[in-house]
PDB file of C-alpha atoms and ligand atoms in Angstrom:
ATOM      1  CA  UNK A1433      37.276 -23.919   2.436  1.00  0.00           C
ATOM      2  CA  UNK A1434      33.561 -23.137   2.235  1.00  0.00           C
ATOM      3  CA  UNK A1435      32.618 -21.571   5.540  1.00  0.00           C
ATOM      4  CA  UNK A1436      29.415 -20.759   7.407  1.00  0.00           C
ATOM      5  CA  UNK A1437      28.708 -17.110   6.480  1.00  0.00           C
ATOM      6  CA  UNK A1438      26.818 -16.173   9.620  1.00  0.00           C
ATOM      7  CA  UNK A1439      29.490 -17.608  11.915  1.00  0.00           C
ATOM      8  CA  UNK A1440      32.083 -15.657   9.916  1.00  0.00           C
ATOM      9  CA  UNK A1441      30.181 -12.359  10.056  1.00  0.00           C
ATOM     10  CA  UNK A1442      29.390 -12.727  13.761  1.00  0.00           C
ATOM     11  CA  UNK A1443      33.103 -13.303  14.393  1.00  0.00           C
ATOM     12  CA  UNK A1444      33.830 -10.121  12.429  1.00  0.00           C
ATOM     13  CA  UNK A1445      31.188  -8.242  14.433  1.00  0.00           C
ATOM     14  CA  UNK A1446      32.632  -9.428  17.725  1.00  0.00           C
ATOM     15  CA  UNK A1447      36.227  -8.664  16.775  1.00  0.00           C
ATOM     16  CA  UNK A1448      35.693  -5.326  15.005  1.00  0.00           C
ATOM     17  CA  UNK A1449      36.615  -6.075  11.410  1.00  0.00           C
ATOM     18  CA  UNK A1450      34.697  -6.441   8.138  1.00  0.00           C
ATOM     19  CA  UNK A1451      34.794  -9.234   5.571  1.00  0.00           C
ATOM     20  CA  UNK A1452      35.277  -8.018   1.979  1.00  0.00           C
ATOM     21  CA  UNK A1453      32.683  -9.222  -0.525  1.00  0.00           C
ATOM     22  CA  UNK A1454      33.912  -9.032  -4.101  1.00  0.00           C
ATOM     23  CA  UNK A1455      31.677  -9.320  -7.163  1.00  0.00           C
ATOM     24  CA  UNK A1456      33.012 -12.040  -9.451  1.00  0.00           C
ATOM     25  CA  UNK A1457      31.780 -12.967 -12.919  1.00  0.00           C
ATOM     26  CA  UNK A1458      34.790 -14.575 -14.479  1.00  0.00           C
ATOM     27  CA  UNK A1459      37.899 -16.607 -13.829  1.00  0.00           C
ATOM     28  CA  UNK A1460      40.480 -13.802 -13.622  1.00  0.00           C
ATOM     29  CA  UNK A1461      38.634 -11.989 -10.817  1.00  0.00           C
ATOM     30  CA  UNK A1462      38.233 -15.221  -8.847  1.00  0.00           C
ATOM     31  CA  UNK A1463      41.932 -16.050  -9.247  1.00  0.00           C
ATOM     32  CA  UNK A1464      43.017 -12.533  -8.266  1.00  0.00           C
ATOM     33  CA  UNK A1465      40.780 -12.380  -5.188  1.00  0.00           C
ATOM     34  CA  UNK A1466      41.768 -15.864  -4.030  1.00  0.00           C
ATOM     35  CA  UNK A1467      45.489 -15.134  -4.466  1.00  0.00           C
ATOM     36  CA  UNK A1468      44.993 -11.988  -2.382  1.00  0.00           C
ATOM     37  CA  UNK A1469      43.017 -13.869   0.304  1.00  0.00           C
ATOM     38  CA  UNK A1470      45.634 -16.609   0.633  1.00  0.00           C
ATOM     39  CA  UNK A1471      48.508 -14.103   0.812  1.00  0.00           C
ATOM     40  CA  UNK A1472      46.694 -11.978   3.378  1.00  0.00           C
ATOM     41  CA  UNK A1473      45.208 -14.954   5.237  1.00  0.00           C
ATOM     42  CA  UNK A1474      41.806 -13.281   4.949  1.00  0.00           C
ATOM     43  CA  UNK A1475      38.339 -14.805   4.765  1.00  0.00           C
ATOM     44  CA  UNK A1476      36.509 -13.687   1.645  1.00  0.00           C
ATOM     45  CA  UNK A1477      32.995 -13.529   0.219  1.00  0.00           C
ATOM     46  CA  UNK A1478      32.705 -14.184  -3.519  1.00  0.00           C
ATOM     47  CA  UNK A1479      29.408 -12.760  -4.705  1.00  0.00           C
ATOM     48  CA  UNK A1480      27.653 -12.914  -8.036  1.00  0.00           C
ATOM     49  CA  UNK A1481      24.981 -10.473  -9.155  1.00  0.00           C
ATOM     50  CA  UNK A1482      21.934 -11.482 -11.189  1.00  0.00           C
ATOM     51  CA  UNK A1483      23.798  -9.906 -14.129  1.00  0.00           C
ATOM     52  CA  UNK A1484      26.757 -12.165 -13.352  1.00  0.00           C
ATOM     53  CA  UNK A1485      24.445 -15.182 -13.381  1.00  0.00           C
ATOM     54  CA  UNK A1486      23.060 -14.097 -16.763  1.00  0.00           C
ATOM     55  CA  UNK A1487      26.612 -13.680 -18.051  1.00  0.00           C
ATOM     56  CA  UNK A1488      28.247 -16.910 -16.909  1.00  0.00           C
ATOM     57  CA  UNK A1489      25.391 -19.185 -15.769  1.00  0.00           C
ATOM     58  CA  UNK A1490      24.727 -20.183 -12.176  1.00  0.00           C
ATOM     59  CA  UNK A1491      26.196 -23.672 -12.410  1.00  0.00           C
ATOM     60  CA  UNK A1492      29.446 -22.338 -13.918  1.00  0.00           C
ATOM     61  CA  UNK A1493      29.806 -19.749 -11.138  1.00  0.00           C
ATOM     62  CA  UNK A1494      29.048 -22.305  -8.415  1.00  0.00           C
ATOM     63  CA  UNK A1495      31.598 -24.724  -9.870  1.00  0.00           C
ATOM     64  CA  UNK A1496      34.286 -22.024 -10.129  1.00  0.00           C
ATOM     65  CA  UNK A1497      33.754 -20.854  -6.549  1.00  0.00           C
ATOM     66  CA  UNK A1498      33.710 -24.456  -5.277  1.00  0.00           C
ATOM     67  CA  UNK A1499      37.072 -24.997  -6.973  1.00  0.00           C
ATOM     68  CA  UNK A1500      38.365 -21.698  -5.547  1.00  0.00           C
ATOM     69  CA  UNK A1501      37.326 -22.791  -2.065  1.00  0.00           C
ATOM     70  CA  UNK A1502      39.887 -25.591  -2.190  1.00  0.00           C
ATOM     71  CA  UNK A1503      42.388 -22.854  -1.282  1.00  0.00           C
ATOM     72  CA  UNK A1504      43.160 -22.692   2.482  1.00  0.00           C
ATOM     73  CA  UNK A1505      41.037 -19.656   3.488  1.00  0.00           C
ATOM     74  CA  UNK A1506      37.341 -19.379   4.443  1.00  0.00           C
ATOM     75  CA  UNK A1507      35.136 -18.688   1.386  1.00  0.00           C
ATOM     76  CA  UNK A1508      31.438 -17.794   1.111  1.00  0.00           C
ATOM     77  CA  UNK A1509      29.411 -17.959  -2.117  1.00  0.00           C
ATOM     78  CA  UNK A1510      26.791 -15.225  -2.009  1.00  0.00           C
ATOM     79  CA  UNK A1511      24.066 -14.065  -4.420  1.00  0.00           C
ATOM     80  CA  UNK A1512      24.245 -10.270  -4.581  1.00  0.00           C
ATOM     81  CA  UNK A1513      21.131  -8.084  -5.086  1.00  0.00           C
ATOM     82  CA  UNK A1514      18.707 -10.955  -5.668  1.00  0.00           C
ATOM     83  CA  UNK A1515      15.485  -9.412  -6.941  1.00  0.00           C
ATOM     84  CA  UNK A1516      13.971 -12.292  -8.865  1.00  0.00           C
ATOM     85  CA  UNK A1517      12.403 -14.703  -6.328  1.00  0.00           C
ATOM     86  CA  UNK A1518      12.613 -17.854  -8.524  1.00  0.00           C
ATOM     87  CA  UNK A1519      16.300 -17.127  -9.193  1.00  0.00           C
ATOM     88  CA  UNK A1520      16.978 -16.692  -5.454  1.00  0.00           C
ATOM     89  CA  UNK A1521      15.195 -20.009  -4.769  1.00  0.00           C
ATOM     90  CA  UNK A1522      17.354 -21.678  -7.405  1.00  0.00           C
ATOM     91  CA  UNK A1523      20.514 -20.248  -5.798  1.00  0.00           C
ATOM     92  CA  UNK A1524      19.438 -21.568  -2.388  1.00  0.00           C
ATOM     93  CA  UNK A1525      18.746 -24.997  -3.802  1.00  0.00           C
ATOM     94  CA  UNK A1526      21.853 -25.360  -5.941  1.00  0.00           C
ATOM     95  CA  UNK A1527      24.790 -24.440  -3.729  1.00  0.00           C
ATOM     96  CA  UNK A1528      24.934 -20.777  -2.688  1.00  0.00           C
ATOM     97  CA  UNK A1529      25.716 -20.497   1.032  1.00  0.00           C
ATOM     98  CA  UNK A1530      24.266 -17.010   1.311  1.00  0.00           C
ATOM     99  CA  UNK A1531      21.747 -14.930  -0.660  1.00  0.00           C
ATOM    100  CA  UNK A1532      20.610 -11.332  -0.721  1.00  0.00           C
ATOM    101  CA  UNK A1533      16.982 -10.451  -1.232  1.00  0.00           C
ATOM    102  CA  UNK A1534      16.959  -6.859  -2.396  1.00  0.00           C
ATOM    103  CA  UNK A1535      13.350  -5.735  -2.150  1.00  0.00           C
ATOM    104  CA  UNK A1536      14.395  -2.265  -1.039  1.00  0.00           C
ATOM    105  CA  UNK A1537      12.518  -0.632  -3.913  1.00  0.00           C
ATOM    106  CA  UNK A1538       9.191  -1.848  -2.477  1.00  0.00           C
ATOM    107  CA  UNK A1539       7.184  -0.316   0.364  1.00  0.00           C
ATOM    108  CA  UNK A1540       8.227  -1.494   3.838  1.00  0.00           C
ATOM    109  CA  UNK A1541       5.542  -4.189   4.221  1.00  0.00           C
ATOM    110  CA  UNK A1542       6.239  -5.706   0.798  1.00  0.00           C
ATOM    111  CA  UNK A1543       9.975  -5.675   1.533  1.00  0.00           C
ATOM    112  CA  UNK A1544       9.237  -7.591   4.774  1.00  0.00           C
ATOM    113  CA  UNK A1545       6.943 -10.041   2.950  1.00  0.00           C
ATOM    114  CA  UNK A1546       9.485 -10.852   0.209  1.00  0.00           C
ATOM    115  CA  UNK A1547      12.323 -11.134   2.698  1.00  0.00           C
ATOM    116  CA  UNK A1548      10.308 -13.509   4.900  1.00  0.00           C
ATOM    117  CA  UNK A1549       9.588 -15.681   1.885  1.00  0.00           C
ATOM    118  CA  UNK A1550      13.293 -15.985   1.097  1.00  0.00           C
ATOM    119  CA  UNK A1551      14.109 -16.590   4.774  1.00  0.00           C
ATOM    120  CA  UNK A1552      11.642 -19.501   4.781  1.00  0.00           C
ATOM    121  CA  UNK A1553      13.344 -21.109   1.751  1.00  0.00           C
ATOM    122  CA  UNK A1554      16.825 -20.416   3.104  1.00  0.00           C
ATOM    123  CA  UNK A1555      16.285 -21.778   6.632  1.00  0.00           C
ATOM    124  CA  UNK A1556      15.434 -25.202   5.243  1.00  0.00           C
ATOM    125  CA  UNK A1557      18.879 -25.307   3.579  1.00  0.00           C
ATOM    126  CA  UNK A1558      20.969 -23.514   6.212  1.00  0.00           C
ATOM    127  CA  UNK A1559      21.573 -20.593   3.835  1.00  0.00           C
ATOM    128  CA  UNK A1560      22.129 -17.047   5.172  1.00  0.00           C
ATOM    129  CA  UNK A1561      19.851 -14.180   4.097  1.00  0.00           C
ATOM    130  CA  UNK A1562      20.921 -10.562   3.630  1.00  0.00           C
ATOM    131  CA  UNK A1563      18.122  -8.009   3.196  1.00  0.00           C
ATOM    132  CA  UNK A1564      18.224  -4.298   2.389  1.00  0.00           C
ATOM    133  CA  UNK A1565      16.389  -1.366   3.901  1.00  0.00           C
ATOM    134  CA  UNK A1566      16.852   2.110   2.449  1.00  0.00           C
ATOM    135  CA  UNK A1567      18.168   2.646  -1.056  1.00  0.00           C
ATOM    136  CA  UNK A1568      21.728   2.700  -2.296  1.00  0.00           C
ATOM    137  CA  UNK A1569      22.135   5.052  -5.257  1.00  0.00           C
ATOM    138  CA  UNK A1570      23.874   4.558  -8.579  1.00  0.00           C
ATOM    139  CA  UNK A1571      23.704   2.291 -11.592  1.00  0.00           C
ATOM    140  CA  UNK A1572      25.368  -0.950 -12.558  1.00  0.00           C
ATOM    141  CA  UNK A1573      23.909  -3.321 -15.119  1.00  0.00           C
ATOM    142  CA  UNK A1574      20.722  -4.532 -13.456  1.00  0.00           C
ATOM    143  CA  UNK A1575      20.961  -2.379 -10.327  1.00  0.00           C
ATOM    144  CA  UNK A1576      19.525   1.086 -10.907  1.00  0.00           C
ATOM    145  CA  UNK A1577      18.540   3.740  -8.418  1.00  0.00           C
ATOM    146  CA  UNK A1578      18.589   7.396  -9.294  1.00  0.00           C
ATOM    147  CA  UNK A1579      20.401   9.604  -6.799  1.00  0.00           C
ATOM    148  CA  UNK A1580      17.124  11.402  -6.132  1.00  0.00           C
ATOM    149  CA  UNK A1581      15.338   8.179  -5.268  1.00  0.00           C
ATOM    150  CA  UNK A1582      18.068   6.970  -2.958  1.00  0.00           C
ATOM    151  CA  UNK A1583      17.203   7.420   0.673  1.00  0.00           C
ATOM    152  CA  UNK A1584      18.948   6.585   3.891  1.00  0.00           C
ATOM    153  CA  UNK A1585      17.947   3.840   6.326  1.00  0.00           C
ATOM    154  CA  UNK A1586      15.847   4.955   9.274  1.00  0.00           C
ATOM    155  CA  UNK A1587      17.226   3.417  12.527  1.00  0.00           C
ATOM    156  CA  UNK A1588      13.822   2.692  14.115  1.00  0.00           C
ATOM    157  CA  UNK A1589      12.513   1.179  10.887  1.00  0.00           C
ATOM    158  CA  UNK A1590      15.650  -0.972  10.703  1.00  0.00           C
ATOM    159  CA  UNK A1591      14.887  -2.395  14.150  1.00  0.00           C
ATOM    160  CA  UNK A1592      11.284  -3.232  13.175  1.00  0.00           C
ATOM    161  CA  UNK A1593      12.383  -4.590   9.799  1.00  0.00           C
ATOM    162  CA  UNK A1594      14.916  -7.038  11.261  1.00  0.00           C
ATOM    163  CA  UNK A1595      12.399  -8.271  13.844  1.00  0.00           C
ATOM    164  CA  UNK A1596       9.579  -8.746  11.315  1.00  0.00           C
ATOM    165  CA  UNK A1597      11.579 -10.080   8.367  1.00  0.00           C
ATOM    166  CA  UNK A1598      13.898 -12.331  10.439  1.00  0.00           C
ATOM    167  CA  UNK A1599      16.767 -11.565   8.037  1.00  0.00           C
ATOM    168  CA  UNK A1600      20.235 -12.664   9.163  1.00  0.00           C
ATOM    169  CA  UNK A1601      22.105  -9.550   8.022  1.00  0.00           C
ATOM    170  CA  UNK A1602      21.017  -6.092   6.877  1.00  0.00           C
ATOM    171  CA  UNK A1603      22.369  -3.823   4.128  1.00  0.00           C
ATOM    172  CA  UNK A1604      21.871  -0.204   5.079  1.00  0.00           C
ATOM    173  CA  UNK A1605      22.006   3.091   3.194  1.00  0.00           C
ATOM    174  CA  UNK A1606      24.253   5.683   4.844  1.00  0.00           C
ATOM    175  CA  UNK A1607      25.388   7.616   1.785  1.00  0.00           C
ATOM    176  CA  UNK A1608      27.120   5.168  -0.544  1.00  0.00           C
ATOM    177  CA  UNK A1609      26.345   4.693  -4.244  1.00  0.00           C
ATOM    178  CA  UNK A1610      27.064   1.908  -6.700  1.00  0.00           C
ATOM    179  CA  UNK A1611      29.447   2.542  -9.586  1.00  0.00           C
ATOM    180  CA  UNK A1612      32.409   4.827 -10.303  1.00  0.00           C
ATOM    181  CA  UNK A1613      30.619   8.200 -10.191  1.00  0.00           C
ATOM    182  CA  UNK A1614      29.447   8.234  -6.608  1.00  0.00           C
ATOM    183  CA  UNK A1615      29.837  11.843  -5.558  1.00  0.00           C
ATOM    184  CA  UNK A1616      30.740  15.267  -6.788  1.00  0.00           C
ATOM    185  CA  UNK A1617      33.442  16.453  -4.416  1.00  0.00           C
ATOM    186  CA  UNK A1618      34.380  14.604  -1.232  1.00  0.00           C
ATOM    187  CA  UNK A1619      31.256  13.410   0.528  1.00  0.00           C
ATOM    188  CA  UNK A1620      31.324  11.656   3.887  1.00  0.00           C
ATOM    189  CA  UNK A1621      29.206   8.766   5.082  1.00  0.00           C
ATOM    190  CA  UNK A1622      26.512   9.282   7.706  1.00  0.00           C
ATOM    191  CA  UNK A1623      28.411   7.611  10.559  1.00  0.00           C
ATOM    192  CA  UNK A1624      26.034   9.029  13.221  1.00  0.00           C
ATOM    193  CA  UNK A1625      23.169   7.189  11.516  1.00  0.00           C
ATOM    194  CA  UNK A1626      25.249   4.012  11.447  1.00  0.00           C
ATOM    195  CA  UNK A1627      25.871   4.322  15.204  1.00  0.00           C
ATOM    196  CA  UNK A1628      22.125   4.662  15.851  1.00  0.00           C
ATOM    197  CA  UNK A1629      21.317   1.648  13.678  1.00  0.00           C
ATOM    198  CA  UNK A1630      24.092  -0.395  15.338  1.00  0.00           C
ATOM    199  CA  UNK A1631      22.671   0.432  18.774  1.00  0.00           C
ATOM    200  CA  UNK A1632      19.184  -0.777  17.802  1.00  0.00           C
ATOM    201  CA  UNK A1633      19.924  -3.746  15.537  1.00  0.00           C
ATOM    202  CA  UNK A1634      22.008  -6.742  16.536  1.00  0.00           C
ATOM    203  CA  UNK A1635      22.469  -8.536  13.176  1.00  0.00           C
ATOM    204  CA  UNK A1636      25.660  -7.993  11.105  1.00  0.00           C
ATOM    205  CA  UNK A1637      25.394  -4.821   8.977  1.00  0.00           C
ATOM    206  CA  UNK A1638      26.413  -4.603   5.319  1.00  0.00           C
ATOM    207  CA  UNK A1639      27.779  -1.679   3.310  1.00  0.00           C
ATOM    208  CA  UNK A1640      27.198  -1.651  -0.449  1.00  0.00           C
ATOM    209  CA  UNK A1641      28.598   0.764  -3.009  1.00  0.00           C
ATOM    210  CA  UNK A1642      31.810   0.995  -1.015  1.00  0.00           C
ATOM    211  CA  UNK A1643      34.477   1.220  -3.727  1.00  0.00           C
ATOM    212  CA  UNK A1644      37.173   3.831  -3.232  1.00  0.00           C
ATOM    213  CA  UNK A1645      37.674   4.577  -6.967  1.00  0.00           C
ATOM    214  CA  UNK A1646      41.433   5.032  -6.524  1.00  0.00           C
ATOM    215  CA  UNK A1647      42.798   8.101  -8.274  1.00  0.00           C
ATOM    216  CA  UNK A1648      45.933   6.296  -9.503  1.00  0.00           C
ATOM    217  CA  UNK A1649      43.829   3.551 -11.105  1.00  0.00           C
ATOM    218  CA  UNK A1650      41.463   6.072 -12.700  1.00  0.00           C
ATOM    219  CA  UNK A1651      44.517   7.935 -14.030  1.00  0.00           C
ATOM    220  CA  UNK A1652      45.848   4.695 -15.528  1.00  0.00           C
ATOM    221  CA  UNK A1653      42.517   3.956 -17.226  1.00  0.00           C
ATOM    222  CA  UNK A1654      42.505   7.483 -18.689  1.00  0.00           C
ATOM    223  CA  UNK A1655      46.168   7.320 -19.710  1.00  0.00           C
ATOM    224  CA  UNK A1656      45.415   4.352 -21.927  1.00  0.00           C
ATOM    225  CA  UNK A1657      42.346   5.854 -23.570  1.00  0.00           C
ATOM    226  CA  UNK A1658      39.556   5.201 -21.075  1.00  0.00           C
ATOM    227  CA  UNK A1659      36.875   7.815 -20.457  1.00  0.00           C
ATOM    228  CA  UNK A1660      35.736   8.297 -16.866  1.00  0.00           C
ATOM    229  CA  UNK A1661      34.158  11.642 -16.153  1.00  0.00           C
ATOM    230  CA  UNK A1662      34.325  12.741 -12.500  1.00  0.00           C
ATOM    231  CA  UNK A1663      34.939   9.279 -11.089  1.00  0.00           C
ATOM    232  CA  UNK A1664      34.942   9.443  -7.290  1.00  0.00           C
ATOM    233  CA  UNK A1665      34.460   6.913  -4.499  1.00  0.00           C
ATOM    234  CA  UNK A1666      34.256   6.438  -0.749  1.00  0.00           C
ATOM    235  CA  UNK A1667      37.310   7.676   1.159  1.00  0.00           C
ATOM    236  CA  UNK A1668      39.409   5.037   2.920  1.00  0.00           C
ATOM    237  CA  UNK A1669      39.049   6.962   6.177  1.00  0.00           C
ATOM    238  CA  UNK A1670      35.253   6.640   5.914  1.00  0.00           C
ATOM    239  CA  UNK A1671      35.512   2.889   5.310  1.00  0.00           C
ATOM    240  CA  UNK A1672      37.706   2.608   8.410  1.00  0.00           C
ATOM    241  CA  UNK A1673      35.137   4.604  10.422  1.00  0.00           C
ATOM    242  CA  UNK A1674      32.299   2.439   9.103  1.00  0.00           C
ATOM    243  CA  UNK A1675      34.156  -0.698  10.231  1.00  0.00           C
ATOM    244  CA  UNK A1676      34.944   0.807  13.643  1.00  0.00           C
ATOM    245  CA  UNK A1677      31.269   1.587  14.079  1.00  0.00           C
ATOM    246  CA  UNK A1678      29.866  -1.806  13.255  1.00  0.00           C
ATOM    247  CA  UNK A1679      29.834  -2.611   9.512  1.00  0.00           C
ATOM    248  CA  UNK A1680      30.872  -6.261   9.049  1.00  0.00           C
ATOM    249  CA  UNK A1681      30.475  -6.987   5.306  1.00  0.00           C
ATOM    250  CA  UNK A1682      31.620  -4.567   2.617  1.00  0.00           C
ATOM    251  CA  UNK A1683      30.776  -4.966  -1.084  1.00  0.00           C
ATOM    252  CA  UNK A1684      33.367  -4.071  -3.711  1.00  0.00           C
ATOM    253  CA  UNK A1685      32.839  -4.378  -7.451  1.00  0.00           C
ATOM    254  CA  UNK A1686      33.781  -1.109  -9.170  1.00  0.00           C
ATOM    255  CA  UNK A1687      37.352  -1.014  -7.812  1.00  0.00           C
ATOM    256  CA  UNK A1688      38.126  -4.434  -9.303  1.00  0.00           C
ATOM    257  CA  UNK A1689      36.465  -3.474 -12.603  1.00  0.00           C
ATOM    258  CA  UNK A1690      38.603  -0.346 -12.777  1.00  0.00           C
ATOM    259  CA  UNK A1691      41.762  -2.297 -11.928  1.00  0.00           C
ATOM    260  CA  UNK A1692      41.039  -4.913 -14.550  1.00  0.00           C
ATOM    261  CA  UNK A1693      40.287  -2.391 -17.268  1.00  0.00           C
ATOM    262  CA  UNK A1694      43.369  -0.298 -16.411  1.00  0.00           C
ATOM    263  CA  UNK A1695      45.587  -3.374 -16.752  1.00  0.00           C
ATOM    264  CA  UNK A1696      43.877  -4.597 -19.895  1.00  0.00           C
ATOM    265  CA  UNK A1697      44.084  -1.191 -21.576  1.00  0.00           C
ATOM    266  CA  UNK A1698      47.765  -0.972 -20.747  1.00  0.00           C
ATOM    267  CA  UNK A1699      48.410  -4.502 -22.063  1.00  0.00           C
ATOM    268  CA  UNK A1700      46.637  -3.800 -25.344  1.00  0.00           C
ATOM    269  CA  UNK A1701      48.302  -0.404 -25.821  1.00  0.00           C
ATOM    270  CA  UNK A1702      51.834  -1.425 -24.853  1.00  0.00           C
ATOM    271  CA  UNK A1703      52.009  -4.931 -26.291  1.00  0.00           C
ATOM    272  CA  UNK A1704      50.540  -4.980 -29.789  1.00  0.00           C
ATOM    273  CA  UNK A1705      52.062  -8.414 -30.408  1.00  0.00           C
ATOM    274  CA  UNK A1706      50.211 -10.125 -27.507  1.00  0.00           C
ATOM    275  CA  UNK A1707      47.178 -12.206 -28.417  1.00  0.00           C
ATOM    276  CA  UNK A1708      47.124 -14.881 -25.733  1.00  0.00           C
ATOM    277  CA  UNK A1709      44.259 -13.941 -23.334  1.00  0.00           C
ATOM    278  CA  UNK A1710      46.345 -15.150 -20.383  1.00  0.00           C
ATOM    279  CA  UNK A1711      48.980 -12.545 -21.222  1.00  0.00           C
ATOM    280  CA  UNK A1712      46.481  -9.812 -22.051  1.00  0.00           C
ATOM    281  CA  UNK A1713      44.643 -10.385 -18.759  1.00  0.00           C
ATOM    282  CA  UNK A1714      47.760 -10.720 -16.592  1.00  0.00           C
ATOM    283  CA  UNK A1715      48.293  -6.986 -15.781  1.00  0.00           C
ATOM    284  CA  UNK A1716      44.592  -6.587 -14.925  1.00  0.00           C
ATOM    285  CA  UNK A1717      44.694  -9.683 -12.754  1.00  0.00           C
ATOM    286  CA  UNK A1718      47.769  -8.360 -10.927  1.00  0.00           C
ATOM    287  CA  UNK A1719      46.098  -4.997 -10.290  1.00  0.00           C
ATOM    288  CA  UNK A1720      42.895  -6.676  -9.034  1.00  0.00           C
ATOM    289  CA  UNK A1721      44.967  -8.761  -6.634  1.00  0.00           C
ATOM    290  CA  UNK A1722      46.782  -5.692  -5.317  1.00  0.00           C
ATOM    291  CA  UNK A1723      43.468  -3.816  -4.869  1.00  0.00           C
ATOM    292  CA  UNK A1724      41.879  -6.798  -3.075  1.00  0.00           C
ATOM    293  CA  UNK A1725      44.859  -6.993  -0.701  1.00  0.00           C
ATOM    294  CA  UNK A1726      44.533  -3.304   0.101  1.00  0.00           C
ATOM    295  CA  UNK A1727      40.831  -3.804   0.952  1.00  0.00           C
ATOM    296  CA  UNK A1728      41.670  -6.675   3.296  1.00  0.00           C
ATOM    297  CA  UNK A1729      44.176  -4.456   5.092  1.00  0.00           C
ATOM    298  CA  UNK A1730      41.707  -1.561   5.278  1.00  0.00           C
ATOM    299  CA  UNK A1731      38.818  -3.682   6.554  1.00  0.00           C
ATOM    300  CA  UNK A1732      40.962  -5.522   9.102  1.00  0.00           C
ATOM    301  CA  UNK A1733      40.231  -8.986   7.680  1.00  0.00           C
ATOM    302  CA  UNK A1734      43.951  -9.643   7.134  1.00  0.00           C
ATOM    303  CA  UNK A1735      45.132 -12.520   9.312  1.00  0.00           C
ATOM    304  CA  UNK A1736      41.565 -13.531  10.271  1.00  0.00           C
ATOM    305  CA  UNK A1737      41.418 -16.673   8.085  1.00  0.00           C
TER     306      UNK A1737
HETATM  307  O1  G3H B2026      25.716  -3.831  -6.792  1.00  0.00           O
HETATM  308  C1  G3H B2026      25.882  -4.075  -7.951  1.00  0.00           C
HETATM  309  C2  G3H B2026      26.977  -4.924  -8.413  1.00  0.00           C
HETATM  310  O2  G3H B2026      28.107  -4.145  -8.637  1.00  0.00           O
HETATM  311  C3  G3H B2026      26.573  -5.771  -9.566  1.00  0.00           C
HETATM  312  O3  G3H B2026      26.639  -5.162 -10.787  1.00  0.00           O
HETATM  313  O4  G3H B2026      24.677  -6.132 -12.017  1.00  0.00           O
HETATM  314  O5  G3H B2026      26.586  -5.026 -13.205  1.00  0.00           O
HETATM  315  O6  G3H B2026      26.899  -7.266 -12.162  1.00  0.00           O
HETATM  316  P1  G3H B2026      26.164  -5.959 -12.129  1.00  0.00           P
HETATM  317  P1  13P B2027      30.700  -0.580  -5.836  1.00  0.00           P
HETATM  318  O1  13P B2027      30.037  -0.217  -7.112  1.00  0.00           O
HETATM  319  O2  13P B2027      30.983   0.638  -4.999  1.00  0.00           O
HETATM  320  O3  13P B2027      31.902  -1.425  -6.001  1.00  0.00           O
HETATM  321  O4  13P B2027      29.639  -1.437  -4.977  1.00  0.00           O
HETATM  322  C1  13P B2027      29.457  -2.794  -5.244  1.00  0.00           C
HETATM  323  C2  13P B2027      28.253  -3.371  -4.586  1.00  0.00           C
HETATM  324  O5  13P B2027      27.637  -2.801  -3.708  1.00  0.00           O
HETATM  325  C3  13P B2027      27.836  -4.710  -5.033  1.00  0.00           C
HETATM  326  O6  13P B2027      26.672  -5.114  -4.410  1.00  0.00           O
HETATM  327 ZN1   ZN B2028      25.328  -3.506  -3.963  1.00  0.00          ZN
END
């Protein structure tokens, strides 16, 4: 069932777990995530990037998520990394229950101004607004930030930003990066910074770029011909610490992409006689489901539906 996102995230905040937010662009990912959510009895956020909207069309994505929400677990439809104000307005007006305004590349005052504009549109429709302060590194389709440019969220600025922008939730930068090549070596998140932000800011906090880039999945991709130089993600222990210290929404895209491509590569390599897309996509769908279930366990959302 479609659920109120802010009520869901406040429940997570109060009870010390995080809700997984998976990027979905196509049917197989939606099916895999929903199967995982129903099996784990977990609430789930299905989010689409602006790239996803370009790929599948907003009305198609809304219709697919509406159909998915007939399953018996709480579902949120969220626009991820909204940068284009007219597109965000369209999402608010056509059925998204939650939107992100990502104006983090702008100076503080402009970030506040853009966020306030989106908040004004969203309030009229009862839609939740996620904003971002600080920069999350990495590159995926339309989301680019060089590692040099990326900078962490300042706790005092976060307090002022939430007060002035009136955003409902805040994405913060504490050392994560988008994509599969996040770090060289094992790098830990800045949990002390998170604690300071949590102490000063009362809205639910969001962690982007949180994929774990599982070694076994990377190995599978490589075994069947994929090339992934130095792929490395956030350690599970750091995700657990982030949840313990107040993160309540966690964005995952790369891990599902890797799972899907591992399964697809294996299907193509091992079954040269398959040509039905349902068969070719089945191993990838199964891996995505297994990965989604593991995230629900890790974030503590299992059993919270
Ligand atoms: O944060 C970025 C998301 O993973 C979206 O990526 O723009 O390639 O769909 P995308
Ligand atoms: P990953 O690239 O780590 O999966 O992050 C996804 C994300 O933050 C989507 O907004
Ligand atoms: Zn992100």
